[in-house]
XYZ file of N, CA and C in Angstrom:
516
model
N -37.176 -25.580 -64.140
C -36.311 -26.751 -63.855
C -34.966 -26.469 -64.462
N -34.776 -25.723 -65.557
C -33.386 -25.485 -66.108
C -32.670 -24.616 -65.211
N -33.345 -23.788 -64.516
C -32.589 -22.825 -63.508
C -31.912 -23.656 -62.313
N -32.678 -24.580 -61.910
C -32.226 -25.392 -60.810
C -30.975 -26.202 -61.324
N -31.153 -26.892 -62.388
C -29.989 -27.533 -62.925
C -28.707 -26.751 -63.133
N -29.000 -25.557 -63.595
C -27.801 -24.510 -63.757
C -27.198 -24.248 -62.469
N -28.120 -23.916 -61.478
C -27.544 -23.618 -60.178
C -26.807 -24.747 -59.595
N -27.247 -26.030 -59.717
C -26.467 -27.081 -59.086
C -25.277 -27.320 -59.832
N -25.210 -27.360 -61.142
C -23.975 -27.539 -61.861
C -22.886 -26.314 -61.675
N -23.511 -25.113 -61.568
C -22.649 -23.970 -61.365
C -22.078 -24.040 -59.959
N -22.939 -24.481 -59.056
C -22.345 -24.684 -57.589
C -21.235 -25.700 -57.541
N -21.452 -26.868 -58.394
C -20.472 -27.918 -58.405
C -19.127 -27.427 -59.061
N -19.285 -26.527 -60.046
C -18.143 -25.976 -60.679
C -17.350 -25.034 -59.697
N -18.124 -24.218 -58.987
C -17.445 -23.417 -58.075
C -16.752 -24.172 -56.939
N -17.379 -25.204 -56.462
C -16.824 -26.209 -55.486
C -15.570 -26.783 -55.832
N -15.529 -27.303 -57.069
C -14.302 -28.007 -57.537
C -13.228 -26.919 -57.868
N -13.731 -25.769 -58.377
C -12.739 -24.587 -58.623
C -11.964 -24.222 -57.393
N -12.767 -24.287 -56.168
C -12.142 -23.887 -54.917
C -11.175 -25.017 -54.404
N -11.576 -26.321 -54.751
C -10.626 -27.336 -54.366
C -9.371 -27.327 -55.202
N -9.459 -27.185 -56.557
C -8.192 -27.112 -57.329
C -7.377 -25.963 -57.192
N -8.074 -24.745 -56.750
C -7.271 -23.680 -56.485
C -6.527 -23.726 -55.060
N -6.975 -24.624 -54.197
C -6.415 -24.788 -52.818
C -7.098 -24.043 -51.786
N -8.329 -23.399 -52.149
C -9.008 -22.589 -51.122
C -9.870 -23.406 -50.185
N -10.077 -24.649 -50.619
C -10.784 -25.602 -49.781
C -10.147 -26.924 -49.711
N -9.594 -27.242 -48.668
C -8.691 -28.447 -48.489
C -9.340 -29.566 -47.717
N -10.436 -29.356 -47.112
C -11.050 -30.463 -46.112
C -11.368 -31.664 -47.104
N -11.917 -31.645 -48.168
C -12.151 -32.871 -49.048
C -10.963 -33.657 -49.245
N -9.887 -33.084 -49.631
C -8.683 -33.859 -49.972
C -7.900 -34.334 -48.853
N -7.968 -33.617 -47.762
C -7.402 -34.100 -46.470
C -8.109 -35.159 -45.841
N -9.497 -35.228 -46.165
C -10.195 -36.295 -45.645
C -9.857 -37.629 -46.297
N -9.403 -37.556 -47.436
C -8.870 -38.835 -48.189
C -7.770 -39.356 -47.546
N -6.926 -38.492 -47.011
C -5.724 -38.911 -46.363
C -6.037 -39.741 -45.009
N -7.210 -39.416 -44.393
C -7.501 -40.080 -43.176
C -8.198 -41.488 -43.258
N -8.542 -41.860 -44.548
C -9.296 -43.104 -44.772
C -8.245 -44.287 -44.428
N -8.924 -45.313 -43.827
C -8.185 -46.529 -43.454
C -8.184 -47.391 -44.795
N -7.216 -48.313 -44.668
C -7.069 -49.129 -45.827
C -6.339 -48.712 -46.976
N -6.622 -49.088 -48.158
C -5.962 -48.674 -49.441
C -6.366 -47.184 -49.608
N -5.264 -46.477 -49.960
C -5.466 -45.025 -50.217
C -6.181 -44.791 -51.457
N -7.176 -43.919 -51.465
C -8.070 -43.686 -52.594
C -7.569 -42.335 -53.133
N -7.098 -42.255 -54.363
C -6.687 -41.089 -54.901
C -7.902 -40.175 -55.367
N -7.835 -38.849 -55.220
C -8.986 -37.949 -55.545
C -8.523 -36.988 -56.625
N -9.108 -36.869 -57.710
C -8.783 -36.078 -58.771
C -9.842 -34.978 -59.092
N -9.622 -33.861 -58.521
C -10.758 -32.790 -58.685
C -10.669 -32.157 -59.938
N -9.489 -32.097 -60.719
C -9.390 -31.407 -61.952
C -10.351 -31.973 -63.032
N -10.471 -33.377 -63.071
C -11.324 -34.036 -64.081
C -12.765 -33.667 -63.723
N -13.144 -33.695 -62.443
C -14.553 -33.427 -62.014
C -14.818 -31.925 -62.203
N -13.850 -31.058 -62.172
C -14.094 -29.640 -62.523
C -14.422 -29.496 -63.933
N -13.685 -30.052 -64.820
C -14.087 -29.964 -66.272
C -15.299 -30.541 -66.786
N -15.742 -31.571 -66.009
C -17.042 -32.212 -66.391
C -18.119 -31.370 -65.871
N -18.078 -30.743 -64.733
C -19.048 -29.867 -64.092
C -19.129 -28.666 -64.938
N -17.967 -28.017 -65.277
C -18.048 -26.887 -66.063
C -18.551 -27.125 -67.508
N -18.310 -28.179 -68.088
C -18.930 -28.511 -69.417
C -20.382 -28.777 -69.332
N -20.717 -29.533 -68.207
C -22.245 -29.648 -68.175
C -22.974 -28.231 -67.854
N -22.387 -27.473 -67.086
C -23.041 -26.182 -66.851
C -23.016 -25.262 -68.201
N -22.042 -25.422 -68.929
C -21.987 -24.652 -70.242
C -23.169 -25.287 -71.242
N -23.318 -26.600 -71.328
C -24.315 -27.137 -72.045
C -25.721 -26.565 -71.651
N -25.978 -26.702 -70.274
C -27.239 -26.229 -69.780
C -27.441 -24.668 -70.148
N -26.543 -23.879 -69.893
C -26.568 -22.413 -70.197
C -26.776 -22.219 -71.670
N -26.240 -23.008 -72.575
C -26.366 -22.839 -73.993
C -27.859 -23.179 -74.381
N -28.304 -24.302 -73.769
C -29.696 -24.635 -73.981
C -30.751 -23.551 -73.552
N -30.477 -23.064 -72.378
C -31.348 -22.084 -71.779
C -31.325 -20.830 -72.614
N -30.146 -20.290 -72.950
C -30.104 -19.123 -73.807
C -30.722 -19.315 -75.116
N -30.616 -20.346 -75.761
C -31.376 -20.649 -76.996
C -32.817 -20.517 -76.801
N -33.329 -20.997 -75.727
C -34.839 -20.917 -75.575
C -35.284 -19.493 -75.172
N -34.402 -18.813 -74.354
C -34.799 -17.457 -73.978
C -34.777 -16.342 -75.066
N -33.853 -16.543 -76.155
C -33.714 -15.543 -77.202
C -34.458 -16.041 -78.433
N -35.598 -16.710 -78.274
C -36.339 -17.172 -79.442
C -36.955 -16.036 -80.293
N -37.278 -14.875 -79.688
C -37.975 -13.843 -80.441
C -36.952 -12.750 -81.073
N -35.626 -12.919 -80.879
C -34.751 -11.943 -81.565
C -34.117 -12.481 -82.658
N -33.104 -11.789 -83.210
C -32.615 -12.048 -84.506
C -31.813 -13.358 -84.359
N -31.600 -13.979 -85.560
C -30.720 -15.299 -85.746
C -29.375 -15.062 -85.054
N -28.779 -13.897 -85.367
C -27.245 -13.761 -84.909
C -27.297 -13.716 -83.388
N -28.260 -13.059 -82.786
C -28.270 -13.052 -81.273
C -28.707 -14.343 -80.733
N -29.498 -15.041 -81.375
C -29.960 -16.442 -80.837
C -28.856 -17.528 -81.018
N -27.929 -17.293 -81.960
C -26.921 -18.339 -82.244
C -25.637 -18.133 -81.712
N -25.195 -16.885 -81.470
C -23.918 -16.566 -81.066
C -23.584 -16.958 -79.607
N -24.408 -16.546 -78.575
C -24.243 -17.005 -77.224
C -24.349 -18.446 -77.054
N -25.407 -19.184 -77.507
C -25.422 -20.544 -77.308
C -24.186 -21.246 -77.947
N -23.869 -20.776 -79.119
C -22.538 -21.363 -79.763
C -21.340 -21.149 -79.059
N -21.153 -20.087 -78.352
C -20.000 -19.761 -77.531
C -20.015 -20.679 -76.370
N -21.123 -20.883 -75.716
C -21.201 -21.733 -74.631
C -21.067 -23.249 -75.000
N -21.495 -23.557 -76.252
C -21.294 -24.946 -76.690
C -19.839 -25.279 -77.035
N -19.150 -24.227 -77.415
C -17.597 -24.412 -77.837
C -16.888 -24.604 -76.344
N -17.260 -23.704 -75.422
C -16.749 -23.889 -74.203
C -17.043 -25.251 -73.559
N -18.276 -25.749 -73.575
C -18.475 -27.126 -73.151
C -17.682 -28.156 -73.950
N -17.495 -28.035 -75.211
C -16.707 -28.998 -75.866
C -15.330 -28.878 -75.404
N -14.796 -27.768 -75.285
C -13.484 -27.667 -74.646
C -13.257 -28.267 -73.332
N -14.322 -28.088 -72.455
C -14.199 -28.596 -71.184
C -14.269 -30.216 -71.211
N -15.011 -30.716 -72.076
C -15.166 -32.199 -72.086
C -13.835 -32.795 -72.743
N -13.307 -32.087 -73.693
C -12.086 -32.576 -74.208
C -10.829 -32.545 -73.254
N -10.940 -31.404 -72.398
C -9.933 -31.254 -71.401
C -10.092 -32.221 -70.231
N -11.330 -32.670 -70.012
C -11.613 -33.751 -68.997
C -11.122 -35.019 -69.532
N -11.240 -35.313 -70.912
C -10.868 -36.532 -71.346
C -9.291 -36.655 -71.363
N -8.685 -35.519 -71.737
C -7.190 -35.506 -71.603
C -6.609 -35.684 -70.200
N -7.310 -35.014 -69.247
C -6.865 -35.118 -67.870
C -7.127 -36.493 -67.285
N -8.260 -37.217 -67.724
C -8.436 -38.502 -67.394
C -7.446 -39.460 -67.884
N -6.825 -39.383 -68.949
C -5.930 -40.251 -69.543
C -4.606 -39.976 -69.118
N -4.036 -38.855 -68.699
C -2.796 -38.570 -68.285
C -2.639 -38.408 -66.800
N -1.888 -39.346 -66.106
C -1.747 -39.269 -64.673
C -1.055 -38.017 -64.172
N -0.006 -37.508 -64.877
C 0.596 -36.279 -64.446
C -0.369 -35.030 -64.423
N -1.361 -35.060 -65.430
C -2.291 -33.994 -65.421
C -3.324 -34.139 -64.252
N -3.712 -35.428 -64.090
C -4.675 -35.672 -62.966
C -4.188 -35.224 -61.670
N -2.904 -35.425 -61.308
C -2.398 -35.082 -60.087
C -1.654 -33.618 -59.977
N -1.863 -32.879 -61.077
C -1.208 -31.592 -61.219
C -1.782 -30.480 -60.205
N -3.100 -30.456 -60.086
C -3.718 -29.526 -59.248
C -4.549 -30.186 -58.106
N -4.606 -29.646 -57.012
C -3.908 -28.537 -56.514
C -2.513 -28.751 -56.274
N -1.670 -27.882 -56.203
C -0.236 -27.958 -56.043
C 0.207 -28.590 -54.810
N -0.444 -28.213 -53.701
C -0.128 -28.686 -52.489
C -0.405 -30.240 -52.381
N -1.407 -30.634 -52.968
C -1.806 -32.074 -52.931
C -0.771 -32.806 -53.851
N -0.375 -32.307 -55.002
C 0.611 -33.030 -55.753
C 1.939 -33.078 -54.973
N 2.290 -32.086 -54.268
C 3.585 -32.002 -53.457
C 3.529 -33.093 -52.393
N 2.257 -33.186 -51.656
C 2.200 -34.175 -50.555
C 2.287 -35.614 -51.141
N 1.578 -35.837 -52.302
C 1.492 -37.139 -52.927
C 2.926 -37.681 -53.262
N 3.770 -36.778 -53.745
C 5.045 -37.007 -54.254
C 6.222 -37.066 -53.155
N 6.029 -36.216 -52.023
C 7.115 -36.056 -51.134
C 6.835 -36.747 -49.809
N 5.566 -36.928 -49.394
C 5.234 -37.509 -48.178
C 4.879 -38.899 -48.162
N 5.242 -39.648 -47.207
C 4.713 -41.028 -47.120
C 3.256 -41.231 -46.789
N 2.743 -42.371 -46.917
C 1.348 -42.601 -46.595
C 1.101 -42.323 -45.027
N 2.111 -42.718 -44.245
C 1.849 -42.421 -42.722
C 1.907 -40.945 -42.424
N 2.790 -40.195 -43.197
C 2.824 -38.811 -42.976
C 1.557 -38.086 -43.393
N 1.048 -38.488 -44.556
C -0.224 -37.886 -45.055
C -1.339 -38.215 -44.123
N -1.306 -39.331 -43.500
C -2.393 -39.718 -42.524
C -2.252 -38.813 -41.507
N -1.066 -38.577 -40.792
C -0.939 -37.609 -39.720
C -1.327 -36.200 -40.063
N -1.060 -35.804 -41.271
C -1.533 -34.424 -41.725
C -2.926 -34.470 -41.736
N -3.624 -35.444 -42.291
C -5.074 -35.388 -42.346
C -5.720 -35.390 -40.947
N -5.150 -36.093 -40.005
C -5.691 -36.074 -38.733
C -5.422 -34.774 -37.869
N -4.125 -34.215 -38.206
C -3.758 -32.989 -37.529
C -4.623 -31.891 -38.069
N -5.122 -32.057 -39.181
C -6.047 -30.858 -39.731
C -7.262 -30.846 -38.940
N -7.745 -31.890 -38.398
C -8.926 -31.877 -37.534
C -8.659 -31.252 -36.184
N -7.505 -31.231 -35.778
C -7.118 -30.772 -34.435
C -6.754 -29.242 -34.322
N -6.627 -28.591 -35.515
C -6.369 -27.150 -35.526
C -7.647 -26.280 -35.314
N -7.700 -25.109 -34.758
C -8.914 -24.403 -34.712
C -9.374 -23.871 -36.045
N -10.604 -23.536 -36.151
C -11.229 -23.177 -37.320
C -10.679 -21.852 -38.057
N -10.140 -20.923 -37.113
C -9.610 -19.810 -37.769
C -8.200 -20.043 -38.361
N -7.490 -21.045 -37.785
C -6.181 -21.330 -38.424
C -6.449 -22.145 -39.690
N -7.468 -22.994 -39.847
C -7.912 -23.651 -40.943
C -8.165 -22.643 -42.031
N -9.047 -21.655 -41.640
C -9.200 -20.557 -42.711
C -8.181 -19.931 -43.192
N -7.084 -19.686 -42.222
C -5.863 -18.964 -42.666
C -5.038 -19.905 -43.541
N -4.952 -21.187 -43.307
C -4.224 -22.082 -44.080
C -4.905 -22.374 -45.343
N -6.202 -22.352 -45.491
C -6.905 -22.552 -46.635
C -6.527 -21.435 -47.670
N -6.277 -20.254 -47.163
C -6.125 -19.105 -48.047
C -4.647 -18.965 -48.537
N -3.688 -19.446 -47.595
C -2.284 -19.219 -47.809
C -1.521 -20.584 -48.077
N -1.316 -20.761 -49.387
C -0.663 -22.153 -49.734
C 0.682 -22.397 -49.200
N 1.520 -21.333 -49.148
C 2.922 -21.457 -48.588
C 2.775 -21.870 -47.047
N 1.925 -21.152 -46.338
C 1.723 -21.424 -45.052
C 1.233 -22.752 -44.620
N 0.478 -23.195 -45.586
C -0.162 -24.608 -45.377
C 1.098 -25.679 -45.533
N 1.859 -25.429 -46.532
C 2.988 -26.340 -46.738
C 4.028 -26.309 -45.575
N 4.155 -25.165 -45.105
C 5.091 -25.066 -43.850
C 4.443 -25.863 -42.732
N 3.033 -25.689 -42.545
C 2.456 -26.273 -41.435
C 2.553 -27.896 -41.685
N 2.222 -28.270 -43.010
C 2.244 -29.808 -43.299
C 3.689 -30.303 -43.039
N 4.696 -29.528 -43.357
C 6.136 -30.041 -43.121
C 6.413 -30.115 -41.550
N 5.922 -29.095 -40.806
C 6.080 -29.355 -39.433
C 5.394 -30.591 -38.863
N 4.230 -30.934 -39.377
C 3.565 -32.143 -39.007
C 4.344 -33.392 -39.438
N 4.996 -33.345 -40.530
C 5.820 -34.406 -41.025
C 6.983 -34.464 -40.154
N 7.626 -33.398 -39.713
C 8.822 -33.496 -38.834
C 8.358 -34.154 -37.515
N 7.195 -33.830 -37.116
C 6.748 -34.507 -35.820
C 6.644 -35.851 -36.023
N 6.153 -36.447 -37.216
C 6.046 -37.872 -37.454
C 7.339 -38.468 -37.476
N 8.340 -37.809 -38.141
C 9.678 -38.460 -38.323
C 10.406 -38.557 -37.006
N 10.370 -37.343 -36.206
C 11.134 -37.279 -34.959
C 10.352 -37.682 -33.772
N 9.021 -37.657 -33.862
C 8.214 -38.052 -32.702
C 7.959 -36.701 -31.849
N 6.814 -36.742 -31.339
C 6.467 -35.643 -30.458
C 6.843 -35.977 -28.894
N 7.256 -35.053 -28.253
C 7.550 -35.338 -26.816
C 7.181 -34.024 -25.924
N 7.088 -34.214 -24.712
C 6.733 -33.183 -23.841
C 7.944 -32.360 -23.633
N 7.877 -30.926 -24.059
C 9.020 -30.105 -23.787
C 9.364 -29.885 -22.386
N 8.338 -29.969 -21.513
C 8.588 -29.702 -20.050
C 9.420 -30.858 -19.453
N 9.393 -32.077 -19.993
C 10.190 -33.225 -19.434
C 11.112 -33.797 -20.687
N 12.265 -33.183 -20.789
C 13.119 -33.590 -21.856
C 13.711 -34.953 -21.681
N 13.709 -35.527 -20.415
C 14.290 -36.841 -20.169
C 13.347 -38.022 -20.504
N 11.982 -37.647 -20.748
C 11.104 -38.720 -20.976
C 11.423 -39.588 -22.354
N 12.005 -38.770 -23.265
C 12.281 -39.518 -24.601
C 13.298 -40.523 -24.431
N 14.115 -40.483 -23.344
C 15.268 -41.479 -23.172
C 14.891 -42.434 -22.107
N 13.675 -42.290 -21.441
C 13.501 -43.216 -20.374
C 12.492 -44.393 -20.690
């Protein structure tokens, strides 16, 4: 049972690590598409909580596995993971209390929250659904390319899109 809990919390830690590093953008872009009041999503806090929980479970498991070895071997590894868990929970507490830390990662998310209007963020969220999967894969891996793409979507929102084959339509 302990292995299953460690796998679940380890998977959650990797999931939130991918979000805060910018390698997985679908979750945060889905929040831009929501109707009504905009809900802010703070993955850094959740990452620290998941990492701390995983460290606590690993420390408990290592303590039980190394019961037949020396005291030094049984206490050093669980103590290390206990210290990591404590550091993660303190970092989660600090991130929860400071709004600048909550919105610091991922960098592209902080940039869009500060620079783009609500309408522009909604268009970016919906435009993300329209691009092909290979392009999404590319934009997930390259942060600068994603910001260029997001700025192109913002320019489309500001100036409006029109048919390039019929330039007179925008005045008619």
